[in-house]
Amino acid sequence: MTDSQQPAEQGGSLLTVLIALGANTIIAVAKSVAAFLTGSASMVAEASHSWADAGNEIFLLIAERRADKDPDRTHPFGYGRAAYVWSMIAAFGLFTAGSILSITHGIAELRSDDPGSDYLIAYIVLAIAFVLEGVSFLQAVRQSREGAARAQMRPLRFVMDTSETTLRAVFFEDLAALIGILLAAGGLVAHEITGEAIYDAIGSILVGVLLGAVALLLISRNMQFLVGQAVSPRVRKLALDSLLAEDSIERVTFLHLEYVGPSKVLLLAAVDLVADETESVLQVHVQDIEDRLESNPQVARAILSLSAPGTEAITG
């Protein structure tokens, strides 16, 4: 009901994170070696970027596990919002360990008089990194397209709107990584051709700015889900249709759906029942409807109440 995602897609998010973690760890080691051998500011920025990404995947794995915990007395709607907390921590890590470090190191190298050296090793590492990051990014794109097709949305809009925070994080981190590799390579080439270290430093700064923009985007979206993100009009319409499809519901006068975790919503509604029975009998009907709604794996909790007399029905 939410964004047409099934529990299998949560497994897809886990696979996406695992692939990203493996790729980023290998890339981080290779870039660190290349940065040490060449002394390139752009390679230092790329190495810090990859280490930040690898660390972030750990937080995203924690997010996946914590969000899957079953509801209990202290968390009746489950622990789904924990995913947004850990994803936000990951985004802050990208901002500090990736963006700020890259920018400050690039600024420090602006006045460097290093004429440059043979960057063959760096080029090879960047090429391999581009391939590995591409594999990880394609996995995120594949999952995004599948979800977008089910939700009848454009893939990029789906990535921005989806409640699956780990998918959004991996998608934009991998996209930033691919662009960052091109920026770093451009800085290295310009440095090697001109002998001016400023180009290498600028490459490092640009990588840092790119990471900062991605981090702020992810922080903003996680914050919106943490404070209470309502579902899209399309999902709201699907929920309304589901309620009106119940034989015992005559009309719906109030409806609110809010994400309480990845692919999990809290459904609140006021309904007018067809039957004109005693309060105890009506409550049984309401409970039966709630149970049917909660059988949907995307509904964390459904809470229905009876409409006040004279309240107008909603249409969308």
GROMACS .gro file of C-alpha atoms in nm:
model
  316
    1MET     CA    1   0.000   0.000   0.000
    2THR     CA    2   0.284   0.241   0.076
    3ASP     CA    3   0.499   0.280  -0.235
    4SER     CA    4   0.416  -0.062  -0.378
    5GLN     CA    5   0.714  -0.217  -0.204
    6GLN     CA    6   0.700  -0.571  -0.070
    7PRO     CA    7   0.908  -0.727   0.208
    8ALA     CA    8   1.125  -0.877  -0.066
    9GLU     CA    9   1.237  -0.526  -0.154
   10GLN     CA   10   1.371  -0.479   0.197
   11GLY     CA   11   1.585  -0.784   0.125
   12GLY     CA   12   1.686  -0.609  -0.196
   13SER     CA   13   1.795  -0.307   0.005
   14LEU     CA   14   2.012  -0.530   0.224
   15LEU     CA   15   2.176  -0.685  -0.083
   16THR     CA   16   2.235  -0.338  -0.227
   17VAL     CA   17   2.408  -0.227   0.094
   18LEU     CA   18   2.623  -0.542   0.112
   19ILE     CA   19   2.741  -0.500  -0.248
   20ALA     CA   20   2.821  -0.133  -0.180
   21LEU     CA   21   3.012  -0.224   0.139
   22GLY     CA   22   3.227  -0.482  -0.037
   23ALA     CA   23   3.303  -0.254  -0.330
   24ASN     CA   24   3.380   0.052  -0.116
   25THR     CA   25   3.613  -0.138   0.117
   26ILE     CA   26   3.823  -0.271  -0.171
   27ILE     CA   27   3.824   0.070  -0.339
   28ALA     CA   28   3.919   0.252  -0.017
   29VAL     CA   29   4.226   0.033   0.033
   30ALA     CA   30   4.336   0.074  -0.329
   31LYS     CA   31   4.287   0.452  -0.325
   32SER     CA   32   4.477   0.486   0.002
   33VAL     CA   33   4.775   0.304  -0.147
   34ALA     CA   34   4.762   0.519  -0.460
   35ALA     CA   35   4.732   0.838  -0.250
   36PHE     CA   36   5.037   0.736  -0.045
   37LEU     CA   37   5.246   0.657  -0.353
   38THR     CA   38   5.150   0.965  -0.557
   39GLY     CA   39   5.084   1.226  -0.287
   40SER     CA   40   4.792   1.353  -0.495
   41ALA     CA   41   4.539   1.572  -0.314
   42SER     CA   42   4.262   1.438  -0.536
   43MET     CA   43   4.355   1.082  -0.446
   44VAL     CA   44   4.356   1.169  -0.077
   45ALA     CA   45   4.006   1.312  -0.122
   46GLU     CA   46   3.892   1.001  -0.307
   47ALA     CA   47   4.043   0.773  -0.043
   48SER     CA   48   3.865   0.960   0.238
   49HIS     CA   49   3.547   0.951   0.030
   50SER     CA   50   3.564   0.572  -0.007
   51TRP     CA   51   3.649   0.513   0.359
   52ALA     CA   52   3.353   0.735   0.454
   53ASP     CA   53   3.129   0.537   0.220
   54ALA     CA   54   3.251   0.205   0.361
   55GLY     CA   55   3.188   0.326   0.715
   56ASN     CA   56   2.846   0.451   0.613
   57GLU     CA   57   2.749   0.108   0.481
   58ILE     CA   58   2.809  -0.030   0.830
   59PHE     CA   59   2.562   0.223   0.969
   60LEU     CA   60   2.317   0.134   0.692
   61LEU     CA   61   2.344  -0.235   0.780
   62ILE     CA   62   2.266  -0.144   1.142
   63ALA     CA   63   1.972   0.059   1.012
   64GLU     CA   64   1.837  -0.244   0.826
   65ARG     CA   65   1.864  -0.470   1.131
   66ARG     CA   66   1.725  -0.224   1.386
   67ALA     CA   67   1.427  -0.136   1.168
   68ASP     CA   68   1.328  -0.504   1.145
   69LYS     CA   69   1.275  -0.545   1.521
   70ASP     CA   70   0.920  -0.647   1.611
   71PRO     CA   71   0.689  -0.406   1.796
   72ASP     CA   72   0.684  -0.430   2.174
   73ARG     CA   73   0.524  -0.254   2.470
   74THR     CA   74   0.755   0.048   2.450
   75HIS     CA   75   0.741   0.072   2.069
   76PRO     CA   76   0.392  -0.035   1.962
   77PHE     CA   77   0.449   0.081   1.604
   78GLY     CA   78   0.782  -0.101   1.574
   79TYR     CA   79   1.137   0.025   1.539
   80GLY     CA   80   1.119   0.131   1.176
   81ARG     CA   81   1.220   0.492   1.240
   82ALA     CA   82   1.554   0.364   1.375
   83ALA     CA   83   1.649   0.320   1.009
   84TYR     CA   84   1.627   0.697   0.959
   85VAL     CA   85   1.833   0.766   1.272
   86TRP     CA   86   2.120   0.541   1.163
   87SER     CA   87   2.097   0.662   0.804
   88MET     CA   88   2.126   1.019   0.929
   89ILE     CA   89   2.435   0.924   1.130
   90ALA     CA   90   2.579   0.777   0.809
   91ALA     CA   91   2.502   1.100   0.623
   92PHE     CA   92   2.677   1.306   0.892
   93GLY     CA   93   2.976   1.073   0.855
   94LEU     CA   94   2.982   1.137   0.482
   95PHE     CA   95   2.974   1.511   0.550
   96THR     CA   96   3.252   1.516   0.809
   97ALA     CA   97   3.485   1.234   0.704
   98GLY     CA   98   3.428   1.283   0.333
   99SER     CA   99   3.330   1.639   0.250
  100ILE     CA  100   3.507   1.850   0.514
  101LEU     CA  101   3.830   1.648   0.498
  102SER     CA  102   3.844   1.667   0.119
  103ILE     CA  103   3.778   2.041   0.112
  104THR     CA  104   4.026   2.129   0.386
  105HIS     CA  105   4.299   1.910   0.234
  106GLY     CA  106   4.237   2.064  -0.108
  107ILE     CA  107   4.260   2.417   0.033
  108ALA     CA  108   4.585   2.327   0.208
  109GLU     CA  109   4.728   2.206  -0.125
  110LEU     CA  110   4.631   2.516  -0.325
  111ARG     CA  111   4.972   2.673  -0.270
  112SER     CA  112   5.166   2.354  -0.327
  113ASP     CA  113   5.453   2.380  -0.577
  114ASP     CA  114   5.464   2.006  -0.646
  115PRO     CA  115   5.525   1.973  -1.023
  116GLY     CA  116   5.348   1.639  -1.027
  117SER     CA  117   5.467   1.289  -1.100
  118ASP     CA  118   5.373   0.978  -1.288
  119TYR     CA  119   5.013   0.914  -1.195
  120LEU     CA  120   4.980   0.583  -1.378
  121ILE     CA  121   4.904   0.397  -1.055
  122ALA     CA  122   4.638   0.650  -0.964
  123TYR     CA  123   4.476   0.622  -1.307
  124ILE     CA  124   4.465   0.243  -1.281
  125VAL     CA  125   4.313   0.258  -0.934
  126LEU     CA  126   4.054   0.514  -1.043
  127ALA     CA  127   3.962   0.299  -1.344
  128ILE     CA  128   3.914  -0.008  -1.126
  129ALA     CA  129   3.722   0.198  -0.872
  130PHE     CA  130   3.493   0.329  -1.147
  131VAL     CA  131   3.409  -0.027  -1.253
  132LEU     CA  132   3.343  -0.146  -0.896
  133GLU     CA  133   3.139   0.163  -0.809
  134GLY     CA  134   2.950   0.114  -1.134
  135VAL     CA  135   2.857  -0.242  -1.034
  136SER     CA  136   2.727  -0.119  -0.698
  137PHE     CA  137   2.542   0.170  -0.862
  138LEU     CA  138   2.378  -0.060  -1.118
  139GLN     CA  139   2.242  -0.273  -0.833
  140ALA     CA  140   2.090   0.040  -0.676
  141VAL     CA  141   1.951   0.146  -1.015
  142ARG     CA  142   1.801  -0.199  -1.072
  143GLN     CA  143   1.624  -0.194  -0.737
  144SER     CA  144   1.508   0.164  -0.799
  145ARG     CA  145   1.361   0.077  -1.138
  146GLU     CA  146   1.175  -0.222  -0.998
  147GLY     CA  147   1.025  -0.012  -0.719
  148ALA     CA  148   0.946   0.275  -0.957
  149ALA     CA  149   0.767   0.040  -1.196
  150ARG     CA  150   0.545  -0.092  -0.916
  151ALA     CA  151   0.475   0.260  -0.791
  152GLN     CA  152   0.425   0.392  -1.146
  153MET     CA  153   0.682   0.667  -1.091
  154ARG     CA  154   1.000   0.787  -1.257
  155PRO     CA  155   1.305   0.611  -1.105
  156LEU     CA  156   1.470   0.930  -0.978
  157ARG     CA  157   1.146   1.055  -0.824
  158PHE     CA  158   1.099   0.715  -0.664
  159VAL     CA  159   1.448   0.730  -0.511
  160MET     CA  160   1.373   1.074  -0.366
  161ASP     CA  161   1.030   0.978  -0.231
  162THR     CA  162   1.080   0.618  -0.121
  163SER     CA  163   1.065   0.532   0.247
  164GLU     CA  164   1.356   0.290   0.188
  165THR     CA  165   1.629   0.518   0.323
  166THR     CA  166   1.913   0.271   0.266
  167LEU     CA  167   1.832   0.249  -0.104
  168ARG     CA  168   1.837   0.628  -0.135
  169ALA     CA  169   2.169   0.649   0.053
  170VAL     CA  170   2.345   0.388  -0.160
  171PHE     CA  171   2.204   0.532  -0.483
  172PHE     CA  172   2.328   0.886  -0.422
  173GLU     CA  173   2.656   0.782  -0.258
  174ASP     CA  174   2.744   0.562  -0.554
  175LEU     CA  175   2.640   0.831  -0.801
  176ALA     CA  176   2.857   1.082  -0.615
  177ALA     CA  177   3.143   0.831  -0.615
  178LEU     CA  178   3.130   0.792  -0.995
  179ILE     CA  179   3.122   1.169  -1.048
  180GLY     CA  180   3.397   1.214  -0.787
  181ILE     CA  181   3.625   0.970  -0.969
  182LEU     CA  182   3.587   1.173  -1.289
  183LEU     CA  183   3.663   1.496  -1.100
  184ALA     CA  184   3.972   1.343  -0.938
  185ALA     CA  185   4.094   1.205  -1.270
  186GLY     CA  186   4.046   1.546  -1.430
  187GLY     CA  187   4.251   1.710  -1.155
  188LEU     CA  188   4.530   1.456  -1.197
  189VAL     CA  189   4.542   1.497  -1.574
  190ALA     CA  190   4.550   1.877  -1.551
  191HIS     CA  191   4.823   1.862  -1.284
  192GLU     CA  192   5.034   1.623  -1.488
  193ILE     CA  193   4.999   1.821  -1.811
  194THR     CA  194   5.053   2.170  -1.668
  195GLY     CA  195   5.273   2.093  -1.370
  196GLU     CA  196   5.041   2.315  -1.162
  197ALA     CA  197   4.933   2.150  -0.836
  198ILE     CA  198   4.637   2.386  -0.808
  199TYR     CA  199   4.436   2.167  -1.045
  200ASP     CA  200   4.487   1.863  -0.825
  201ALA     CA  201   4.384   2.070  -0.522
  202ILE     CA  202   4.075   2.199  -0.703
  203GLY     CA  203   3.984   1.838  -0.784
  204SER     CA  204   3.996   1.759  -0.412
  205ILE     CA  205   3.780   2.060  -0.326
  206LEU     CA  206   3.522   1.975  -0.591
  207VAL     CA  207   3.497   1.619  -0.461
  208GLY     CA  208   3.438   1.759  -0.113
  209VAL     CA  209   3.168   1.998  -0.234
  210LEU     CA  210   2.996   1.711  -0.416
  211LEU     CA  211   2.999   1.494  -0.104
  212GLY     CA  212   2.868   1.780   0.106
  213ALA     CA  213   2.573   1.831  -0.128
  214VAL     CA  214   2.483   1.461  -0.121
  215ALA     CA  215   2.519   1.445   0.258
  216LEU     CA  216   2.290   1.746   0.309
  217LEU     CA  217   2.032   1.593   0.076
  218LEU     CA  218   2.032   1.265   0.271
  219ILE     CA  219   2.021   1.444   0.607
  220SER     CA  220   1.723   1.650   0.493
  221ARG     CA  221   1.521   1.350   0.371
  222ASN     CA  222   1.593   1.144   0.684
  223MET     CA  223   1.490   1.438   0.901
  224GLN     CA  224   1.159   1.464   0.716
  225PHE     CA  225   1.082   1.097   0.777
  226LEU     CA  226   1.184   1.123   1.142
  227VAL     CA  227   0.953   1.414   1.220
  228GLY     CA  228   0.663   1.248   1.035
  229GLN     CA  229   0.638   1.202   0.660
  230ALA     CA  230   0.287   1.162   0.519
  231VAL     CA  231   0.234   0.929   0.226
  232SER     CA  232   0.189   1.050  -0.130
  233PRO     CA  233  -0.160   1.139  -0.265
  234ARG     CA  234  -0.151   0.824  -0.477
  235VAL     CA  235  -0.086   0.599  -0.177
  236ARG     CA  236  -0.352   0.784   0.023
  237LYS     CA  237  -0.601   0.715  -0.257
  238LEU     CA  238  -0.510   0.344  -0.253
  239ALA     CA  239  -0.567   0.332   0.122
  240LEU     CA  240  -0.902   0.510   0.089
  241ASP     CA  241  -1.011   0.266  -0.180
  242SER     CA  242  -0.909  -0.025   0.044
  243LEU     CA  243  -1.127   0.108   0.325
  244LEU     CA  244  -1.427   0.173   0.101
  245ALA     CA  245  -1.391  -0.178  -0.042
  246GLU     CA  246  -1.493  -0.311   0.301
  247ASP     CA  247  -1.859  -0.417   0.286
  248SER     CA  248  -1.928  -0.284   0.635
  249ILE     CA  249  -1.788   0.068   0.570
  250GLU     CA  250  -2.032   0.319   0.423
  251ARG     CA  251  -1.797   0.618   0.414
  252VAL     CA  252  -1.467   0.750   0.545
  253THR     CA  253  -1.462   1.093   0.709
  254PHE     CA  254  -1.099   1.110   0.819
  255LEU     CA  255  -0.782   0.943   0.694
  256HIS     CA  256  -0.418   0.993   0.788
  257LEU     CA  257  -0.123   0.775   0.688
  258GLU     CA  258   0.227   0.839   0.814
  259TYR     CA  259   0.551   0.648   0.768
  260VAL     CA  260   0.679   0.485   1.084
  261GLY     CA  261   0.963   0.304   0.906
  262PRO     CA  262   1.076   0.178   0.565
  263SER     CA  263   0.766   0.047   0.385
  264LYS     CA  264   0.566   0.075   0.708
  265VAL     CA  265   0.275   0.313   0.772
  266LEU     CA  266   0.049   0.403   1.060
  267LEU     CA  267  -0.311   0.425   0.938
  268LEU     CA  268  -0.564   0.638   1.128
  269ALA     CA  269  -0.921   0.666   1.003
  270ALA     CA  270  -1.273   0.760   1.110
  271VAL     CA  271  -1.541   0.554   0.939
  272ASP     CA  272  -1.919   0.533   0.925
  273LEU     CA  273  -2.038   0.172   0.927
  274VAL     CA  274  -2.334   0.040   0.732
  275ALA     CA  275  -2.475  -0.154   1.025
  276ASP     CA  276  -2.679   0.027   1.289
  277GLU     CA  277  -2.591  -0.187   1.587
  278THR     CA  278  -2.502  -0.143   1.950
  279GLU     CA  279  -2.163   0.001   2.037
  280SER     CA  280  -2.024  -0.338   2.139
  281VAL     CA  281  -2.124  -0.496   1.808
  282LEU     CA  282  -1.987  -0.205   1.606
  283GLN     CA  283  -1.658  -0.232   1.792
  284VAL     CA  284  -1.629  -0.595   1.684
  285HIS     CA  285  -1.675  -0.488   1.321
  286VAL     CA  286  -1.411  -0.218   1.363
  287GLN     CA  287  -1.166  -0.464   1.516
  288ASP     CA  288  -1.220  -0.707   1.228
  289ILE     CA  289  -1.143  -0.433   0.975
  290GLU     CA  290  -0.830  -0.329   1.165
  291ASP     CA  291  -0.710  -0.690   1.169
  292ARG     CA  292  -0.759  -0.721   0.792
  293LEU     CA  293  -0.576  -0.395   0.728
  294GLU     CA  294  -0.286  -0.501   0.951
  295SER     CA  295  -0.254  -0.828   0.760
  296ASN     CA  296  -0.093  -0.610   0.493
  297PRO     CA  297   0.283  -0.622   0.576
  298GLN     CA  298   0.310  -0.253   0.495
  299VAL     CA  299   0.061  -0.148   0.766
  300ALA     CA  300   0.238  -0.131   1.100
  301ARG     CA  301  -0.084  -0.041   1.281
  302ALA     CA  302  -0.439   0.046   1.180
  303ILE     CA  303  -0.653   0.245   1.424
  304LEU     CA  304  -1.015   0.313   1.331
  305SER     CA  305  -1.280   0.513   1.511
  306LEU     CA  306  -1.645   0.581   1.438
  307SER     CA  307  -1.730   0.903   1.258
  308ALA     CA  308  -1.913   1.179   1.442
  309PRO     CA  309  -2.272   1.232   1.327
  310GLY     CA  310  -2.302   1.477   1.038
  311THR     CA  311  -1.934   1.459   0.940
  312GLU     CA  312  -1.882   1.482   0.566
  313ALA     CA  313  -1.714   1.199   0.377
  314ILE     CA  314  -1.372   1.253   0.221
  315THR     CA  315  -1.314   1.177  -0.146
  316GLY     CA  316  -0.938   1.172  -0.169
   0.00000   0.00000   0.00000
